Amino acid sequence: MKRGIKIALSIALLSSLSFAGDQFAMSDADRAMYEEMLENNPADMMIANGSELLEEYCGGDAGLAAFFGVSEEKLPAYIAGFPRYLPEFKQVVGLDQALQGLMSKNGHKPFALKSSDMFDMSAYAKSIANGEKSNIDINANQHMKDAYALGEKTFIQQRGGRGLACMSCHSPEVIGTILRTQPLPDLSAKGNAPAATWPAYRMTKSSLRTLQRRFQGCMNNALLKVIPLGSPEMVALEVYLTEQAKGSEIAIPGLKR
Amino acid sequence: MAEKRKSLIKIKPKKYKDGEVVKVDFMVMHPMDTGMGKDKKTKEIIPAKYINSVKFNYNGKEITNMTVWESLSVNPVFTTNMKINGAGKLTVTFTDNTGEVHETSTKIKPKG
Amino acid sequence: MQRREFFKQLGAATAVAAVALPTMSFAADAKPSGPNKMSFETALNAITGGKTPVKSDKIKIKVPEIAENGAVVPVTATVDSPMTDSDYVKSIHILAGGNSNARCIDVNLTPANGKAMFSTRIKLGGTQEVSAVAVLSNGEVLIASQSVKVTIGGCG
């Protein structure tokens, strides 16, 4: 019976998706206006702050390159391959966790993953790869393969009182349909490529957010139990979506509604 | 002076000549609280705190001044134009209704 | 600030209407403080000194027809002007008629600006008309308006 209700609800959701369609669809001119706003992204100020923090706590770009064991020239391409399996962590980690490791190595207390300083610093670190193509390698080793599989599982896992999964609103079948005035985005490299455009400034939150933080907001809205930042499932979800958007050009910070 | 506020002045295009009209963007991290909002947790009214004045000064001459009200977005952006008239400095001074005063500046270096 | 919170505040605006009523004699160098309540007409009068603005092609306002969210709405006003010492735009004003304080910003320009353009982002408490008013050096007052549909929705 309970399952029946869940199915009914998901059908109701799907029908409401196509229903709201044309009435509030945004014009191309309006979209262009919002895209122009990227030129003056308030997150540029946060990125500048992140750059200072990286200098202070991690020895700047050079310190980061040395930590990863790559030359400064190779640093952008290396960063474009995150999340990665790093042997010293014995797990697949996001860029933010790698920065925590470096801070700790340098004798500093690492910023919390959910702190705005960490958002600023990891956004700056990722912006080093601006212009590079996202080059995650999910076949690099067994750890990456496992992370991808866990990410896919997390993506399609129905959870919460409404039995929703990430997939409910982000499967290829519903791309472009409107959910309460917002077109559901194509998460692949052809679409808005989250892996390449997060961290981003959220206009409705007036702050810089990371992709994992966005996942949390989404889970919260869909009444799913929120998964902690940096947890294996969360990193795996980032791996999964990064693979979907592989090859897209990194442009940090993004600007999102 | 309260805490240091992060702000940014951008001149577009980055390379410009004397006599050219360029775009000037000024942005600052500021809550722009209207004084009508309530804190979600404490349910108390958040006192008004918004930028109420912005002035652009180019080589000692005030070229633009703005009176700002509470309807501007959080972390506001102000974009105007300016005619390049010699090397020097563009200074932006802004105040808010609680008495904070800040100043930030950028060098103006026309080429050719 | 949360979007919903923002709408709630604007909804609550009428309740605090009695607070800090700015008058039309708002001095040129006085600065706004506290929450203000100013209608479109009051704001316009204060700006133009009672003069009726003329709708003109010389002034253009660019705002989205549908705003993705009310917290950050891009607005650009452009006035066709040579911006010379004898013929220039003295000021550009952005007004949001549906906000509890319709007056968003007053921008005083000089010929040193080279062009008469101003762009910013404003908060809108709901679907309403947004206007740009320009006061020219010859005393003319121009206006352009466009309505913006503010949607409540989307995910988070």
Short mmCIF file of C-alpha atoms in Angstrom, two decimals, chain C residues 88-140:
data_model
loop_
_atom_site.label_atom_id
_atom_site.label_comp_id
_atom_site.label_asym_id
_atom_site.label_seq_id
_atom_site.Cartn_x
_atom_site.Cartn_y
_atom_site.Cartn_z
CA TYR C 88 24.26 65.45 -20.10
CA VAL C 89 22.22 63.21 -17.83
CA LYS C 90 22.33 64.53 -14.29
CA SER C 91 20.85 61.49 -12.63
CA ILE C 92 19.41 58.04 -13.17
CA HIS C 93 16.99 56.56 -10.63
CA ILE C 94 15.70 53.02 -10.29
CA LEU C 95 12.25 52.55 -8.76
CA ALA C 96 10.36 49.40 -7.88
CA GLY C 97 6.74 50.43 -7.46
CA GLY C 98 5.63 47.29 -5.63
CA ASN C 99 8.29 47.32 -2.91
CA SER C 100 7.43 48.87 0.45
CA ASN C 101 10.15 51.40 -0.33
CA ALA C 102 9.84 52.01 -4.06
CA ARG C 103 13.09 53.95 -4.16
CA CYS C 104 16.03 51.65 -4.95
CA ILE C 105 18.89 53.93 -5.92
CA ASP C 106 19.63 57.49 -7.07
CA VAL C 107 22.73 57.78 -9.24
CA ASN C 108 24.14 61.25 -9.87
CA LEU C 109 26.25 61.37 -13.01
CA THR C 110 28.63 63.92 -14.54
CA PRO C 111 29.97 64.38 -18.09
CA ALA C 112 33.09 62.54 -16.83
CA ASN C 113 31.08 59.31 -16.97
CA GLY C 114 31.22 59.46 -20.78
CA LYS C 115 28.02 57.43 -21.11
CA ALA C 116 24.74 57.55 -19.25
CA MET C 117 24.34 53.99 -18.07
CA PHE C 118 23.78 52.35 -14.72
CA SER C 119 23.38 48.71 -13.85
CA THR C 120 22.76 46.87 -10.58
CA ARG C 121 20.71 44.09 -8.98
CA ILE C 122 17.62 44.69 -6.87
CA LYS C 123 15.28 42.81 -4.58
CA LEU C 124 11.66 42.60 -5.69
CA GLY C 125 8.92 41.61 -3.27
CA GLY C 126 6.67 40.25 -5.98
CA THR C 127 5.47 40.82 -9.54
CA GLN C 128 5.55 44.56 -10.25
CA GLU C 129 6.66 47.35 -12.55
CA VAL C 130 10.26 48.52 -12.40
CA SER C 131 11.07 52.01 -13.69
CA ALA C 132 14.12 54.00 -14.67
CA VAL C 133 13.88 57.78 -14.40
CA ALA C 134 16.46 60.15 -15.85
CA VAL C 135 16.85 63.85 -15.07
CA LEU C 136 18.66 65.68 -17.87
CA SER C 137 20.82 68.80 -17.64
CA ASN C 138 18.13 70.80 -19.47
CA GLY C 139 15.59 69.87 -16.82
CA GLU C 140 13.75 67.24 -18.85
#
